[in-house]
């Protein structure tokens, strides 16, 4: 009878059909190319991407096309493409894994209730147990003068590192269409090997697919720029800000600025501050130490002097009484700025060193004897 060919639509069937529709939609949008949407090449830099986005967003903005659903959808598509390609981390994930990888990144750390369901209908889903490894962190010594740390300074540091190929964006392929699902493992990256270990007994083991190396994808035509290596060497500058009062040994972190590699989150770069010795000042914490030489006469009758500080200011220092060798004068607030509170300063400790005459004449000796006989 004809009625047997009709599917009864129950609440469960509605849910099932809805999930299938969602799966088909996800599969459809995964085919979009964000670079084509913005009309830029895969090696476009941030400025080019931003310029393309501004032009397209002005052209397709819903305010210019009220009531036009097609333009509204196009504007959303442009915005989504820009959101991904303007973010280095998201762009790196998209280049290597597509929107599927972005979805995995978004739900990393949570449970995806639909992944097992969609895989049953033939839609690929990122493996929950596959996590991108983080690359090696790098520490670099950054030498700076005490004056630079006292005043604060911005430095440009030249770097050379491995980056994803700017042409293929780390796919190793000449064209995005040259990347295909591995036919040997059906895109899973693993193969199940069955081995008979005895009568009626078999052993199944999971191994990395030898054809794709566990990537789940193969490349038909290699990128002519990187020869399929997926990476290249890039020279760049990193802007490092030395904050006032930064302590010696302080580490300045730049996230994900280390070497790039496919299937890898770049490690971090740390600049470790190394303070160069100063010929006049020494630092201990937030305090500065300075040795000031005075003559024997100044030690006896007093003195008025000036110290040239790290910022070239002339700091006055004086004494009207007798000074002993090694005596210390503390000048409050003339030390290093506190790193966390640069408006506050440590102290300057000035050690007075009496410079004795190398020799005295007989006349001088007699004069000193007569002068100091009653002391």
Coordinates of C-alpha atoms in Angstrom, one line a residue:
X1 CA 0.0 0.0 0.0
X2 CA 1.1 3.5 -0.8
X3 CA 0.8 4.6 2.8
X4 CA 3.7 2.4 3.9
X5 CA 6.0 4.7 1.9
X6 CA 5.1 7.7 4.1
X7 CA 7.3 8.5 7.1
X8 CA 5.4 9.3 10.2
X9 CA 6.7 12.6 11.5
X10 CA 6.9 12.2 15.3
X11 CA 8.7 14.5 17.8
X12 CA 11.7 12.2 17.6
X13 CA 11.8 12.3 13.8
X14 CA 11.6 16.1 13.9
X15 CA 14.6 16.2 16.2
X16 CA 16.4 13.8 13.9
X17 CA 15.6 15.8 10.8
X18 CA 16.7 19.0 12.5
X19 CA 20.0 17.5 13.5
X20 CA 20.6 16.2 10.0
X21 CA 19.8 19.7 8.6
X22 CA 22.3 21.3 11.1
X23 CA 24.9 18.7 10.0
X24 CA 24.3 19.5 6.3
X25 CA 24.6 23.2 7.1
X26 CA 27.8 22.7 9.0
X27 CA 29.2 20.6 6.1
X28 CA 28.2 23.3 3.6
X29 CA 29.7 26.3 5.4
X30 CA 33.0 24.4 5.9
X31 CA 33.4 24.7 2.2
X32 CA 33.7 28.4 2.3
X33 CA 37.0 30.0 1.7
X34 CA 37.5 33.1 3.9
X35 CA 40.3 34.4 1.6
X36 CA 37.9 34.3 -1.4
X37 CA 35.2 36.0 0.7
X38 CA 37.5 39.0 1.4
X39 CA 39.1 38.8 -2.0
X40 CA 42.7 38.5 -0.7
X41 CA 45.6 36.1 -1.3
X42 CA 46.5 33.5 1.2
X43 CA 49.8 35.3 1.9
X44 CA 48.0 38.7 2.6
X45 CA 49.2 40.6 5.6
X46 CA 47.1 42.2 8.3
X47 CA 46.9 45.6 6.6
X48 CA 45.7 44.0 3.3
X49 CA 43.1 42.0 5.1
X50 CA 41.9 45.0 7.1
X51 CA 41.7 47.2 3.9
X52 CA 39.7 44.5 2.1
X53 CA 37.3 44.2 5.0
X54 CA 36.7 47.9 5.2
X55 CA 35.8 48.2 1.6
X56 CA 33.5 45.1 1.5
X57 CA 31.8 46.0 4.8
X58 CA 31.0 49.5 3.6
X59 CA 29.6 48.1 0.3
X60 CA 27.5 45.4 1.9
X61 CA 26.5 47.1 5.2
X62 CA 22.8 46.4 6.1
X63 CA 22.3 50.1 6.8
X64 CA 22.8 50.8 3.0
X65 CA 20.5 48.0 2.0
X66 CA 17.6 48.0 4.5
X67 CA 15.4 44.9 4.2
X68 CA 17.8 43.1 1.9
X69 CA 18.3 39.7 3.5
X70 CA 20.9 38.7 0.9
X71 CA 23.1 41.7 1.7
X72 CA 22.7 41.1 5.4
X73 CA 23.8 37.5 5.0
X74 CA 26.8 38.6 2.9
X75 CA 27.8 41.2 5.5
X76 CA 27.7 38.5 8.2
X77 CA 29.9 36.3 6.0
X78 CA 32.4 39.1 5.5
X79 CA 32.5 39.9 9.2
X80 CA 33.1 36.2 10.1
X81 CA 35.9 35.9 7.5
X82 CA 37.6 39.1 8.9
X83 CA 37.2 37.9 12.5
X84 CA 39.1 34.7 11.7
X85 CA 41.8 36.1 9.4
X86 CA 42.6 39.2 11.5
X87 CA 43.4 37.0 14.5
X88 CA 46.8 35.3 14.1
X89 CA 45.8 32.3 16.3
X90 CA 42.5 31.7 14.6
X91 CA 44.0 32.2 11.1
X92 CA 46.7 29.7 11.9
X93 CA 44.1 27.1 12.9
X94 CA 41.9 27.9 9.9
X95 CA 44.8 27.6 7.5
X96 CA 45.7 24.1 8.8
X97 CA 42.3 22.7 9.7
X98 CA 39.6 24.9 8.1
X99 CA 36.4 25.8 9.9
X100 CA 36.3 22.4 11.4
X101 CA 39.5 23.2 13.3
X102 CA 38.0 26.5 14.4
X103 CA 35.0 24.7 15.8
X104 CA 37.2 22.3 17.7
X105 CA 39.3 25.2 19.1
X106 CA 36.1 26.9 20.3
X107 CA 34.8 23.9 22.2
X108 CA 38.2 22.7 23.4
X109 CA 37.9 21.7 27.0
X110 CA 34.2 21.0 26.7
X111 CA 32.1 18.1 25.3
X112 CA 30.6 18.2 21.8
X113 CA 27.3 16.3 22.1
X114 CA 26.8 16.2 18.3
X115 CA 30.3 14.9 17.1
X116 CA 29.4 11.2 17.5
X117 CA 26.0 11.8 15.9
X118 CA 27.3 13.6 12.9
X119 CA 30.1 11.1 12.3
X120 CA 27.5 8.4 12.0
X121 CA 26.0 10.3 9.0
X122 CA 29.4 10.6 7.3
X123 CA 30.2 14.2 8.3
X124 CA 33.8 14.6 9.5
X125 CA 34.3 15.8 13.0
X126 CA 37.5 16.8 14.7
X127 CA 38.8 14.0 17.0
X128 CA 38.3 15.1 20.6
X129 CA 41.5 13.4 21.7
X130 CA 43.7 15.2 19.2
X131 CA 45.2 18.3 20.8
X132 CA 47.7 20.6 19.1
X133 CA 51.0 20.5 20.8
X134 CA 52.8 23.6 21.9
X135 CA 56.2 24.4 20.5
X136 CA 59.4 25.1 22.4
X137 CA 59.6 28.3 24.4
X138 CA 62.7 30.5 23.8
X139 CA 64.5 32.7 26.3
X140 CA 66.8 35.6 25.1
X141 CA 69.0 37.8 27.2
X142 CA 68.1 41.5 26.7
X143 CA 71.0 43.8 27.8
X144 CA 70.1 47.3 28.9
X145 CA 71.8 50.1 30.7
X146 CA 70.9 51.3 34.2
X147 CA 69.9 54.6 32.7
X148 CA 67.5 53.0 30.2
X149 CA 65.8 51.1 33.1
X150 CA 65.6 54.3 35.2
X151 CA 64.0 56.3 32.4
X152 CA 62.2 53.5 30.5
X153 CA 62.8 52.8 26.9
X154 CA 61.3 51.1 23.8
X155 CA 63.6 48.8 22.0
X156 CA 63.3 47.0 18.6
X157 CA 64.9 43.6 18.6
X158 CA 65.7 41.9 15.3
X159 CA 64.6 38.2 15.2
X160 CA 64.8 35.4 12.8
X161 CA 62.5 32.5 13.1
X162 CA 60.7 29.7 11.3
X163 CA 57.2 30.6 10.2
X164 CA 54.4 29.0 8.2
X165 CA 54.9 29.4 4.5
X166 CA 53.4 32.7 3.6
X167 CA 52.1 31.3 0.2
X168 CA 50.4 28.1 1.3
X169 CA 49.9 29.1 5.0
X170 CA 51.3 25.8 6.2
X171 CA 49.4 23.4 4.1
X172 CA 52.3 22.5 1.8
X173 CA 50.0 22.6 -1.2
X174 CA 50.1 24.7 -4.3
X175 CA 46.4 25.4 -4.1
X176 CA 43.8 24.8 -1.3
X177 CA 42.0 22.3 -3.6
X178 CA 45.2 20.2 -3.7
X179 CA 44.6 19.2 -0.1
X180 CA 42.5 16.0 -0.1
X181 CA 41.3 13.5 2.5
X182 CA 43.7 10.6 2.8
X183 CA 42.2 7.6 0.9
X184 CA 44.2 5.1 2.9
X185 CA 42.8 6.0 6.4
X186 CA 39.7 7.9 5.2
X187 CA 40.9 11.0 6.9
X188 CA 41.2 9.6 10.4
X189 CA 45.0 9.6 10.4
X190 CA 45.1 6.1 11.8
X191 CA 44.8 2.6 10.5
X192 CA 43.5 -0.5 12.3
X193 CA 45.8 -3.5 11.8
X194 CA 44.3 -7.0 12.5
X195 CA 46.7 -9.8 13.4
X196 CA 45.8 -13.4 14.2
X197 CA 47.6 -14.4 17.4
X198 CA 46.1 -17.9 17.7
X199 CA 43.4 -20.2 16.6
X200 CA 40.2 -18.2 16.8
X201 CA 41.9 -15.1 18.3
X202 CA 42.8 -11.9 16.6
X203 CA 44.5 -8.7 17.8
X204 CA 43.6 -5.3 16.6
X205 CA 46.1 -2.5 16.9
X206 CA 45.9 1.2 15.9
X207 CA 48.8 2.7 14.1
X208 CA 49.6 6.0 12.4
X209 CA 48.6 6.0 8.8
X210 CA 51.9 5.6 6.8
X211 CA 50.5 7.4 3.7
X212 CA 49.5 10.7 5.4
X213 CA 51.7 10.5 8.5
X214 CA 48.7 10.8 10.8
X215 CA 47.4 14.1 9.3
X216 CA 44.4 12.6 7.6
X217 CA 45.1 14.6 4.5
X218 CA 47.4 14.3 1.5
X219 CA 48.7 16.9 -0.9
X220 CA 48.4 16.4 -4.7
X221 CA 50.7 19.3 -5.8
X222 CA 53.4 20.8 -3.6
X223 CA 53.7 24.5 -2.9
X224 CA 56.4 25.8 -5.2
X225 CA 57.5 28.4 -2.6
X226 CA 58.3 26.1 0.3
X227 CA 58.6 22.9 -1.8
X228 CA 56.1 21.2 0.4
X229 CA 58.0 21.8 3.7
X230 CA 55.1 24.1 4.9
X231 CA 57.6 26.5 6.5
X232 CA 60.1 29.3 5.7
X233 CA 62.5 31.6 7.5
X234 CA 61.4 35.1 8.3
X235 CA 63.3 38.2 9.6
X236 CA 61.2 40.5 11.8
X237 CA 61.4 43.0 14.6
X238 CA 59.9 42.6 18.1
X239 CA 59.1 45.8 20.0
X240 CA 60.2 45.4 23.6
X241 CA 59.1 48.0 26.2
X242 CA 61.5 48.5 29.1
X243 CA 59.3 49.7 31.9
X244 CA 60.7 52.1 34.5
X245 CA 62.3 50.4 37.4
X246 CA 62.1 46.9 35.9
X247 CA 64.2 44.6 38.1
X248 CA 67.2 42.7 36.8
X249 CA 66.3 39.2 35.7
X250 CA 62.7 40.3 34.9
X251 CA 61.2 38.2 32.0
X252 CA 59.1 39.9 29.3
X253 CA 56.8 37.5 27.7
X254 CA 55.6 37.5 24.0
X255 CA 53.0 34.8 23.5
X256 CA 53.3 32.5 20.5
X257 CA 56.3 34.4 19.0
X258 CA 58.6 31.4 18.8
X259 CA 59.1 29.2 15.8
X260 CA 55.9 28.2 13.9
X261 CA 55.3 24.7 12.6
X262 CA 52.3 22.8 11.2
X263 CA 49.9 21.2 13.8
X264 CA 51.8 23.1 16.5
X265 CA 50.9 26.1 18.6
X266 CA 54.0 28.4 18.6
X267 CA 55.9 28.6 21.9
X268 CA 56.5 31.8 23.7
X269 CA 59.5 34.1 23.6
X270 CA 60.9 35.5 26.9
X271 CA 63.3 38.4 27.0
X272 CA 65.3 38.2 30.3
X273 CA 66.5 41.6 31.4
X274 CA 70.3 41.8 32.1
X275 CA 71.4 45.1 33.5
X276 CA 74.8 46.3 32.3
X277 CA 77.2 47.5 34.9
X278 CA 77.3 51.3 35.5
X279 CA 80.6 53.0 36.1
X280 CA 79.2 55.2 38.9
X281 CA 75.9 53.8 40.3
X282 CA 75.1 50.4 41.7
X283 CA 71.6 49.1 42.2
X284 CA 70.2 46.9 45.0
X285 CA 66.5 46.5 44.7
X286 CA 65.0 50.0 44.4
X287 CA 68.0 51.7 46.0
X288 CA 71.0 53.2 44.3
X289 CA 74.5 53.3 45.7
X290 CA 77.2 55.9 44.8
X291 CA 80.7 56.5 46.0
X292 CA 81.7 60.2 46.3
X293 CA 85.3 61.2 46.8
X294 CA 86.2 64.2 48.9
X295 CA 89.5 65.8 49.9
X296 CA 90.9 65.7 53.3
X297 CA 90.2 69.4 53.6
X298 CA 86.5 68.8 52.7
X299 CA 86.3 66.0 55.2
X300 CA 87.5 68.4 57.9
X301 CA 85.6 71.6 57.0
X302 CA 82.6 70.4 55.0
X303 CA 81.7 70.6 51.3
X304 CA 79.0 71.4 48.7
X305 CA 78.9 69.1 45.7
X306 CA 76.6 67.8 42.9
X307 CA 76.0 64.3 41.7
X308 CA 75.0 63.8 38.0
X309 CA 72.0 61.4 38.2
X310 CA 71.0 58.8 35.6
X311 CA 68.6 61.3 34.0
X312 CA 71.3 64.0 33.8
X313 CA 69.9 66.0 36.8
X314 CA 72.3 67.6 39.2
X315 CA 71.5 66.4 42.7
X316 CA 73.0 68.6 45.4
X317 CA 74.8 67.1 48.4
X318 CA 76.5 69.0 51.2
X319 CA 78.0 68.6 54.7
X320 CA 79.2 71.2 57.1
X321 CA 80.6 68.9 59.8
X322 CA 83.7 66.6 60.0
X323 CA 83.2 63.6 57.8
X324 CA 84.7 60.2 58.5
X325 CA 85.9 57.8 55.8
X326 CA 83.1 55.6 54.6
X327 CA 80.3 57.6 56.1
X328 CA 77.0 57.3 54.2
X329 CA 74.5 60.0 53.4
X330 CA 71.1 58.8 52.4
X331 CA 69.2 61.0 49.9
X332 CA 65.5 60.0 50.1
X333 CA 63.6 59.5 46.9
X334 CA 66.6 59.7 44.7
X335 CA 66.9 55.9 44.0
X336 CA 65.2 53.8 41.3
X337 CA 61.5 54.1 40.4
X338 CA 59.4 51.2 41.8
X339 CA 58.5 49.0 38.9
X340 CA 54.9 48.5 40.0
X341 CA 54.6 52.1 41.2
X342 CA 56.9 54.3 39.1
X343 CA 55.8 57.4 40.8
X344 CA 57.5 56.1 44.0
X345 CA 61.3 56.0 44.3
X346 CA 63.9 54.2 46.4
X347 CA 66.8 56.0 48.1
X348 CA 70.3 57.0 47.0
X349 CA 73.0 56.0 49.4
X350 CA 76.1 58.1 49.0
X351 CA 79.3 56.7 50.5
X352 CA 81.9 59.4 51.2
X353 CA 85.5 58.3 50.4
X354 CA 88.2 60.6 51.7
X355 CA 91.0 61.0 49.2
X356 CA 94.2 61.2 51.2
X357 CA 97.2 63.1 49.9
X358 CA 99.9 60.8 48.5
X359 CA 102.6 62.7 50.4
X360 CA 103.2 65.9 52.4
X361 CA 106.1 68.3 52.4
X362 CA 107.9 69.1 55.6
X363 CA 106.2 72.5 55.7
X364 CA 102.8 70.8 55.4
X365 CA 103.6 68.3 58.1
X366 CA 104.6 71.1 60.4
X367 CA 101.4 73.0 59.6
X368 CA 99.2 70.0 60.3
X369 CA 101.0 69.3 63.6
X370 CA 100.5 72.9 64.8
X371 CA 96.9 72.9 63.6
X372 CA 95.9 69.5 65.1
X373 CA 98.0 69.6 68.3
X374 CA 95.0 70.7 70.3
X375 CA 92.5 68.3 68.7

